[in-house]
Coordinates of C-alpha atoms in Angstrom, one line a residue:
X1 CA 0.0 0.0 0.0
X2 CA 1.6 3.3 -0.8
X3 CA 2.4 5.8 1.6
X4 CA 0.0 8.5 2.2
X5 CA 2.3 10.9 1.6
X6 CA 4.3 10.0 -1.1
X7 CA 1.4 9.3 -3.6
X8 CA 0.5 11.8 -6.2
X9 CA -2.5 13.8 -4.8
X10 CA -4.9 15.3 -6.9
X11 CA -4.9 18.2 -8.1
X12 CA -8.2 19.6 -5.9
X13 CA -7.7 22.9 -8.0
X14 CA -8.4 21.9 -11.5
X15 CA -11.2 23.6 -11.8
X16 CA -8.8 27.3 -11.4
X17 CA -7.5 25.8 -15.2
X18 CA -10.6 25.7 -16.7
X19 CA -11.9 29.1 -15.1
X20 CA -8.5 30.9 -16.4
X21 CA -9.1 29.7 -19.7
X22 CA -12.7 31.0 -19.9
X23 CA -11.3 34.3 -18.6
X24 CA -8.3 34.5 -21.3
X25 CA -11.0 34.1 -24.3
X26 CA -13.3 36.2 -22.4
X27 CA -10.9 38.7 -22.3
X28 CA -11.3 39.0 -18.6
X29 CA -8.0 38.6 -17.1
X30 CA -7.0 40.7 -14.5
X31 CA -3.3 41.4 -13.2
X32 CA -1.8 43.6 -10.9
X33 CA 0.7 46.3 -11.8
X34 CA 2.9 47.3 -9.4
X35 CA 3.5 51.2 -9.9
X36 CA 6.5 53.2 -8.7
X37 CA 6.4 55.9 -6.1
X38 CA 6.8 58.2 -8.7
X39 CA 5.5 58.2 -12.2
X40 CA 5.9 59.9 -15.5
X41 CA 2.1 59.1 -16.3
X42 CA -0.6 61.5 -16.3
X43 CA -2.9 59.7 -13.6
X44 CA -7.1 59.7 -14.4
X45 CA -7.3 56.3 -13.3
X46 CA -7.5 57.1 -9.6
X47 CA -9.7 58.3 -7.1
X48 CA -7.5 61.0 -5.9
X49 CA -10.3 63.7 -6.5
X50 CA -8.9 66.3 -4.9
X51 CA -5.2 65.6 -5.5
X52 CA -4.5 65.7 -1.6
X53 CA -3.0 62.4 -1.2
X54 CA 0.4 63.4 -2.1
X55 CA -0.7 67.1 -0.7
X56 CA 2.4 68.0 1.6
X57 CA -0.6 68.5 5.0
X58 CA -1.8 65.0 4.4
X59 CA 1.6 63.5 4.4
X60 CA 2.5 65.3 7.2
X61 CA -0.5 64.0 8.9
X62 CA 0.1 60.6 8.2
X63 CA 4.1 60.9 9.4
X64 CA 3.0 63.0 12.1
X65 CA 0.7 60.4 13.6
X66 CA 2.7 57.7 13.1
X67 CA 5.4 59.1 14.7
X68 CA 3.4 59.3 17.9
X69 CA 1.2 56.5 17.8
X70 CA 3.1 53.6 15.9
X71 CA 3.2 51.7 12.7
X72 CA -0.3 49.9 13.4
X73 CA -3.9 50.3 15.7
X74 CA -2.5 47.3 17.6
X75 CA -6.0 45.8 18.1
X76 CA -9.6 45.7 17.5
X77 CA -11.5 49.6 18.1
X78 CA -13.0 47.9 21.4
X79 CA -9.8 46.3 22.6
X80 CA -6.7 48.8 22.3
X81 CA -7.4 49.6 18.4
X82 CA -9.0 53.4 19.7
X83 CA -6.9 56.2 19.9
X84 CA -7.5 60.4 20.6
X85 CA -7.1 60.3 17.0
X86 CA -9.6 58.1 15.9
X87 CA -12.1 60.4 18.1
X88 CA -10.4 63.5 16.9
X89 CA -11.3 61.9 13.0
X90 CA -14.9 60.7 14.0
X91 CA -16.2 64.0 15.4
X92 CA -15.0 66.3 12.9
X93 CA -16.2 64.0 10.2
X94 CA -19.6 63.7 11.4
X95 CA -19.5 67.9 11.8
X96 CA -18.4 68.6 8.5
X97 CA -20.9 66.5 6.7
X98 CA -23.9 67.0 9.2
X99 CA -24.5 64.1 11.2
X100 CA -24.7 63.5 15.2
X101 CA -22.1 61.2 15.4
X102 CA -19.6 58.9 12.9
X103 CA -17.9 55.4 13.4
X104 CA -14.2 55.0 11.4
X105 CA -13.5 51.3 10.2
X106 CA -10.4 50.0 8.3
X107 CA -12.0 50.7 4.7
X108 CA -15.1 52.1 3.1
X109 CA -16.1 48.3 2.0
X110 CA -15.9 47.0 5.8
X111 CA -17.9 50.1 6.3
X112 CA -21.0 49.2 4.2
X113 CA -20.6 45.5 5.6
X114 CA -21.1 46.8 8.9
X115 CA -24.2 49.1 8.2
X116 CA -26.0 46.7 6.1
X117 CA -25.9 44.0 8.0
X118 CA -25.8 45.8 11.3
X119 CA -29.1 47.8 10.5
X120 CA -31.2 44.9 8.8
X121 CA -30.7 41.3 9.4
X122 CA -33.2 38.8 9.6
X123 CA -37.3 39.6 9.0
X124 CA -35.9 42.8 7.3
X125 CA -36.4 43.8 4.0
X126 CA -33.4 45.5 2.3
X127 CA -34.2 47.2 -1.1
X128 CA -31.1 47.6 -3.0
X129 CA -30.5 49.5 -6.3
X130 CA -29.4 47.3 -9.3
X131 CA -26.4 49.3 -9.7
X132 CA -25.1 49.5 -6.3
X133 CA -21.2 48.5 -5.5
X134 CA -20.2 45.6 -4.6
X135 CA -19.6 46.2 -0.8
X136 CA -23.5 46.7 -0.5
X137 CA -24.2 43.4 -2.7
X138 CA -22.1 41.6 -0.4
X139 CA -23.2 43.3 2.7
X140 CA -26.9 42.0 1.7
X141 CA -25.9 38.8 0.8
X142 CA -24.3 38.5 4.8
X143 CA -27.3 40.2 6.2
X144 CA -29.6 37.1 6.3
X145 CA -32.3 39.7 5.0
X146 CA -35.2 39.3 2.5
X147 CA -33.3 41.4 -0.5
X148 CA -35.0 42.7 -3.1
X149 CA -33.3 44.2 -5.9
X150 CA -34.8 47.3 -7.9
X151 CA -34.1 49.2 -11.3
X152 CA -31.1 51.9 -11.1
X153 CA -32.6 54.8 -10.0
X154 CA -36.1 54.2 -9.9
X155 CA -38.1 55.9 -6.8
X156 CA -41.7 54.2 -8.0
X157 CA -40.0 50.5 -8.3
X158 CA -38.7 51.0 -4.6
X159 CA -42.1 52.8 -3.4
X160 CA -43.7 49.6 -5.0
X161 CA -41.5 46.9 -3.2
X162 CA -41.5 48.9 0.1
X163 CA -45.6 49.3 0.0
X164 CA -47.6 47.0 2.6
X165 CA -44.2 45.8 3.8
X166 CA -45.1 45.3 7.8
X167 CA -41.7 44.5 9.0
X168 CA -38.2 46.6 9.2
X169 CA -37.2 47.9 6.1
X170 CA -34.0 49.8 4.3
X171 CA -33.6 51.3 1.0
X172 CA -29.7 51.0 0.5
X173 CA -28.0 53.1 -2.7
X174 CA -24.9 54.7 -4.0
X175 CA -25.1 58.7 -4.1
X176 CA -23.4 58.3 -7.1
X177 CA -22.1 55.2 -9.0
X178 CA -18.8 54.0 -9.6
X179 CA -19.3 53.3 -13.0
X180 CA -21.0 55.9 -15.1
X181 CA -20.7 58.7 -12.2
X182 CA -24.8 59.2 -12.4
X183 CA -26.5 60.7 -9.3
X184 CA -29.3 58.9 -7.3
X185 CA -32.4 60.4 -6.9
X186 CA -32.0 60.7 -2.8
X187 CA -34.4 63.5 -2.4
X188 CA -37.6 60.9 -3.8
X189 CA -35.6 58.5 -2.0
X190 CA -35.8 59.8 0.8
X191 CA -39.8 60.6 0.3
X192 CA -40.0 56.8 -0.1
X193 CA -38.7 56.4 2.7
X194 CA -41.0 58.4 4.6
X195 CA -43.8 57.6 2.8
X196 CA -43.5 53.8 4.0
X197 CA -41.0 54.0 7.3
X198 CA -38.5 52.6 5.7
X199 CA -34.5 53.6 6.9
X200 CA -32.2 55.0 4.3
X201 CA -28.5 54.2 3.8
X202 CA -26.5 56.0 1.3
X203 CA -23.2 55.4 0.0
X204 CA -21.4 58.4 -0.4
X205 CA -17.9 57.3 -0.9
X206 CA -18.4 59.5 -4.0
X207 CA -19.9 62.3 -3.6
X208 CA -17.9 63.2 0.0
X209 CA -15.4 66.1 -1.6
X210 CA -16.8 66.5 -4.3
X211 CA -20.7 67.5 -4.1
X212 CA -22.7 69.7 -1.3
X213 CA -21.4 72.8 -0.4
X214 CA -17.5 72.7 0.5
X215 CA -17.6 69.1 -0.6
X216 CA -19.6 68.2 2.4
X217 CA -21.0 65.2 0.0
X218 CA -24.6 64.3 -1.6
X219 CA -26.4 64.0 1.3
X220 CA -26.1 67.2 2.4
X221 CA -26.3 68.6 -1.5
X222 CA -29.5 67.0 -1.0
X223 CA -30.7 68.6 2.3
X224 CA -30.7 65.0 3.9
X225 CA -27.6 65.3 6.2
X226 CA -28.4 64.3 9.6
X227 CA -32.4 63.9 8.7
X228 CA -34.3 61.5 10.9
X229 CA -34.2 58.0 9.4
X230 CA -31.0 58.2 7.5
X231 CA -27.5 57.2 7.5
X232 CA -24.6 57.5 5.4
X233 CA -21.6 55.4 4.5
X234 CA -18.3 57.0 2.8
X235 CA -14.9 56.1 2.3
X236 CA -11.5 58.1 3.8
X237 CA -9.9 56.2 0.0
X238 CA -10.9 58.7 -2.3
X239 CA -10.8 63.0 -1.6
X240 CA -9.5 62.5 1.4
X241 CA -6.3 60.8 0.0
X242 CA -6.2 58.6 3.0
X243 CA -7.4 55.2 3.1
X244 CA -10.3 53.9 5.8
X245 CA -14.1 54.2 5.9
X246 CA -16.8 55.7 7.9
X247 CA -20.3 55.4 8.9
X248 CA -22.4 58.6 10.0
X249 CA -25.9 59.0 11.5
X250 CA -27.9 59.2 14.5
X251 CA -25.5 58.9 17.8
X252 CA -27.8 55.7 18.8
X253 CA -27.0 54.3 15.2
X254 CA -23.6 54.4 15.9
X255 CA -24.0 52.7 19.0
X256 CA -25.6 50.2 17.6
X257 CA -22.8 49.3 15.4
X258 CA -20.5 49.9 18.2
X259 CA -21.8 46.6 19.5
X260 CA -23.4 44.5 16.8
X261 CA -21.3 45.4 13.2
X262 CA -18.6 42.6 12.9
X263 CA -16.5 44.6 10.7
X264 CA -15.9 46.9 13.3
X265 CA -15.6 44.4 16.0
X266 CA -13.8 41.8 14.9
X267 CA -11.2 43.9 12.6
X268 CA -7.9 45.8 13.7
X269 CA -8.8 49.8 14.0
X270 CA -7.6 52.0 10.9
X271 CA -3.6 52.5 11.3
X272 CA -2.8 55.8 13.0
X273 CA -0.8 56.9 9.8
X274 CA -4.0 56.5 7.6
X275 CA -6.6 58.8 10.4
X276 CA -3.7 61.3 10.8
X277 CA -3.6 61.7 7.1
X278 CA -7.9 61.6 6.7
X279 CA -8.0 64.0 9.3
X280 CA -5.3 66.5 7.8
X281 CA -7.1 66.0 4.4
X282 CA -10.2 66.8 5.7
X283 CA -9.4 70.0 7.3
X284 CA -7.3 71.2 4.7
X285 CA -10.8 71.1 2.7
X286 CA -12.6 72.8 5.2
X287 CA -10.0 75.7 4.0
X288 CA -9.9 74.8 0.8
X289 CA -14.0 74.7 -0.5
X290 CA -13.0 75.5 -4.0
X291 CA -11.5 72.0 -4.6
X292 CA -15.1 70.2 -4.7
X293 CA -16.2 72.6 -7.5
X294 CA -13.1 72.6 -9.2
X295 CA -13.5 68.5 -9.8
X296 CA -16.8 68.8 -10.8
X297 CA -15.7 71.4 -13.5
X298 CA -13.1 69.5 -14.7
X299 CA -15.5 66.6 -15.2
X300 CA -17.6 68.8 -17.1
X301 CA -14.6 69.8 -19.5
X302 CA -13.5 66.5 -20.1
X303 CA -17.1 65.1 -21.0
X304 CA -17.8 68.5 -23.2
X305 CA -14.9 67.5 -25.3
X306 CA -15.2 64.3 -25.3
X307 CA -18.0 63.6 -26.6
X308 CA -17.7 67.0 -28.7
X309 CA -15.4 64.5 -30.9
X310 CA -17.9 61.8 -30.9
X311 CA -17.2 59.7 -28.1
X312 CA -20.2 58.4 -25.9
X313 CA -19.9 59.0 -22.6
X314 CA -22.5 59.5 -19.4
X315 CA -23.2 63.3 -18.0
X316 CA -21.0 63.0 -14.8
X317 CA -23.0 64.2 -11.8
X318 CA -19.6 64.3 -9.6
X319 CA -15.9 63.3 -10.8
X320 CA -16.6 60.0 -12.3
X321 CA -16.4 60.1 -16.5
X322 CA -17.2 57.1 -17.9
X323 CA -16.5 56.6 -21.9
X324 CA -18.0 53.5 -23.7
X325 CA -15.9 51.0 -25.7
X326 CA -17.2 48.6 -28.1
X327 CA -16.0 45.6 -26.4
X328 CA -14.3 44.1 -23.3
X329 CA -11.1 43.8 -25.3
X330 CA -11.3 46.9 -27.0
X331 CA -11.8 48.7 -23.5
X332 CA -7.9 46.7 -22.3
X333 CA -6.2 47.8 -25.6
X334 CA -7.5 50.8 -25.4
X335 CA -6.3 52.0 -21.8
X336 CA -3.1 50.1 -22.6
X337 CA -2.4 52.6 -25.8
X338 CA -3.6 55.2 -23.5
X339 CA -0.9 53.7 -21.0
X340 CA 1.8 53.6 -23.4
X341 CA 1.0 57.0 -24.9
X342 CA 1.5 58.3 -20.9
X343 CA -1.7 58.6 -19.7
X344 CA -3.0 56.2 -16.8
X345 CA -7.1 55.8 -17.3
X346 CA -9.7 53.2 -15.3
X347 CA -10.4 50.2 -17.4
X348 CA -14.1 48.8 -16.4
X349 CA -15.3 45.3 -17.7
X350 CA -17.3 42.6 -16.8
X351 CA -18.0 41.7 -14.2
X352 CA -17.3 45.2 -12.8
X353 CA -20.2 46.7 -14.7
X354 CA -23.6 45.8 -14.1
X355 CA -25.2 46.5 -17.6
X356 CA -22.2 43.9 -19.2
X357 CA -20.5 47.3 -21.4
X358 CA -17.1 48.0 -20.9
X359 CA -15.8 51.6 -20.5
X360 CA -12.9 53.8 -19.5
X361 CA -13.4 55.5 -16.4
X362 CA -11.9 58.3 -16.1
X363 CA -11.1 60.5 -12.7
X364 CA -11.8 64.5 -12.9
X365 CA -8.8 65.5 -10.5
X366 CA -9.7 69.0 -8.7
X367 CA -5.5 69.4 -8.9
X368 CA -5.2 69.3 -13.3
X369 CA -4.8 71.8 -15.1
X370 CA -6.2 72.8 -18.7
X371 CA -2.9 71.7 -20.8
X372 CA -3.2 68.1 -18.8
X373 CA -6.8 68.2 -19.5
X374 CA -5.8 69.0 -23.1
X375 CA -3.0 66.3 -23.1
X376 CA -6.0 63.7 -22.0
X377 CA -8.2 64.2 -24.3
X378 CA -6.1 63.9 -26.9
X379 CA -4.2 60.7 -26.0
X380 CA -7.9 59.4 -25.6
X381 CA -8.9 60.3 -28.8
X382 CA -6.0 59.3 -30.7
X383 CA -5.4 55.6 -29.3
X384 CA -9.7 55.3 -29.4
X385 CA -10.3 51.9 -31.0
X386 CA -12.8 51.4 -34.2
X387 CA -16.3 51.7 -33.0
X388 CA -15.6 54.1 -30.1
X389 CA -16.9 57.1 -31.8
X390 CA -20.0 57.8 -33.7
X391 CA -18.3 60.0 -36.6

């Protein structure tokens, strides 16, 4: 009988072959590209909105705090993960974007997991809208909640799913999506809402720095901030430069999560380096209001001209600029002759987009100037694959 350990096992992974070769002819492989600290390439593939997380304050916030409180949290937030700073971070975030109180996890995606699930759970119904991120999928898939999954952007499809509903019930939606950079309709959200006692939870991870006044985000744009019956969710990732996620609302909301939201409790706190550098960002745009408009007019320039030249592209609503390509491998070609020319862009494809049509996405920096916007939209237009443009 042959040894145990010496006979050839099987190779239990097989099944990675197969799904790699589906992916290679689907022209759905994914790799990861190590970049150097500093690079040539004009960068719109980001979601450094408001250039600040090279800005000399944040990186002085970030050393600063390190310096002082070490390399990591050391623990979970209820253990010895809580410092002064994460405090510091949590009231001045829920003051600048309206709120009573604010709960900072280790990323924007642990930060939807926690609300989610935290505020619905079982003989709850969740309404989510068909074009939400991924963290919010996934948070409703953990939730254990009856989910029910509406048309982007349609108030009257959740208003119907919400009506005669008798148990606990929560819209969830982006404020505005990752993909095309549309808007959600939060004001008749939030009517639904009220209309049928349901709880709403946004996602502003993209409209925090870049829409309200100041950049104070779309909940407050929308006169929602700190509103009865609503909470918000944001990420520290993307104008703030820093990296870590939040959850604002009602002081017994956050409470709530203190004690039931796994991500929170089971995780190690944000490292001190990335809530220094949050909190430095953050104040820096209390000073600095101008940057939030500044983004959203450099989205408008770049979609003017862009589609000016025949490209097809969605209206952004906030920094997002999202240009269609013909196919999933016309979409990698095409940001790779964008790379090569010296311009970095987003490359979106299956399964990343929920309608199955692959795009560049492009980031509106508050920080570029009119010759790099030039430079951009050239590079885009002369490397644009057959079939990108309708002249």
């Amino acid at each position: 009988m042959p040894d145990q350990h010496t006979a050839a096992p099987a190779d239990v992974f097989s099944w990675i072959d197969d799904a790699e070769r589906a992916r290679e002819q689907a022209g759905l492989v994914r790799t990861l590209r190590p970049r150097p600290a500093s690079s040539p390439l004009l960068d719109l593939a980001s979601n450094d909105y408001l250039g600040l997380s090279r800005h000399p304050e944040t990186v002085r916030g970030a050393r600063e705090a390190a310096e002082r409180w070490g390399g990591g949290a050391t623990g979970s937030r209820l253990v010895t993960g809580t410092t002064e700073l994460h405090a510091e971070l949590e009231r001045e975030l829920a003051a600048f974007c309206g709120f009573e109180a604010a709960l900072v996890l280790s990323s924007g995606y642990a930060a939807n997991l926690a609300a989610v699930s935290a505020l619905s759970g079982r003989g709850t119904l969740v309404v989510s809208d068909a074009a939400n991120h991924a963290s919010i999928v996934d948070g409703c898939r953990l939730s254990r909640a009856e989910i029910a999954v509406v048309p982007h952007c349609d108030p009257e499809a959740a208003r119907k799913t919400l009506a005669g509903y008798e148990g606990r019930a929560l819209l969830v939606s982006d404020s505005v999506f990752s993909v095309d950079g549309d808007a959600a309709p939060l004001a008749e959200y939030a009517e639904v809402c009220r209309a049928e006692g349901a709880a709403l939870l946004v996602d502003d991870a993209h409209g925090l720095g870049v829409l309200g006044e100041g950049g104070r985000g779309a909940l407050a744009a929308a006169g929602l901030a700190g509103a009865p019956g609503v909470v918000a969710t944001l990420t520290l990732s993307k104008s703030l430069g820093s990296q870590g996620g939040a959850v604002l609302g009602p002081a017994k909301v956050i409470r709530h999560l203190v004690n039931t939201a796994r991500t929170f409790i089971f995780d190690t706190g944000l490292a001190p380096a990335a809530t220094g550098a949050a909190l430095a960002a953050l104040r820096l745009l209390e000073r600095e209001p101008q940057r939030a408009e500044r983004a959203r007019e450099v989205a408008a320039d770049l979609y003017g001209r862009l589609t000016a030249s025949g490209l097809t592209a969605a209206r952004p609503d906030a920094a997002v600029v999202s240009v269609r390509a013909p196919s999933a491998s016309a979409a990698l070609r095409w940001a790779a002759d964008c790379r090569e020319a010296g311009l970095s862009v987003g490359c979106f494809r299956p399964p990343s987009v929920p309608d199955g049509i692959s795009r560049l996405r492009l980031t509106a920096r508050a920080d570029l100037t009119g010759d790099e916007i030039g430079r951009a939209v050239e590079t885009i237009l002369r490397t644009a694959p057959h079939g990108a443009t309708d002249r």
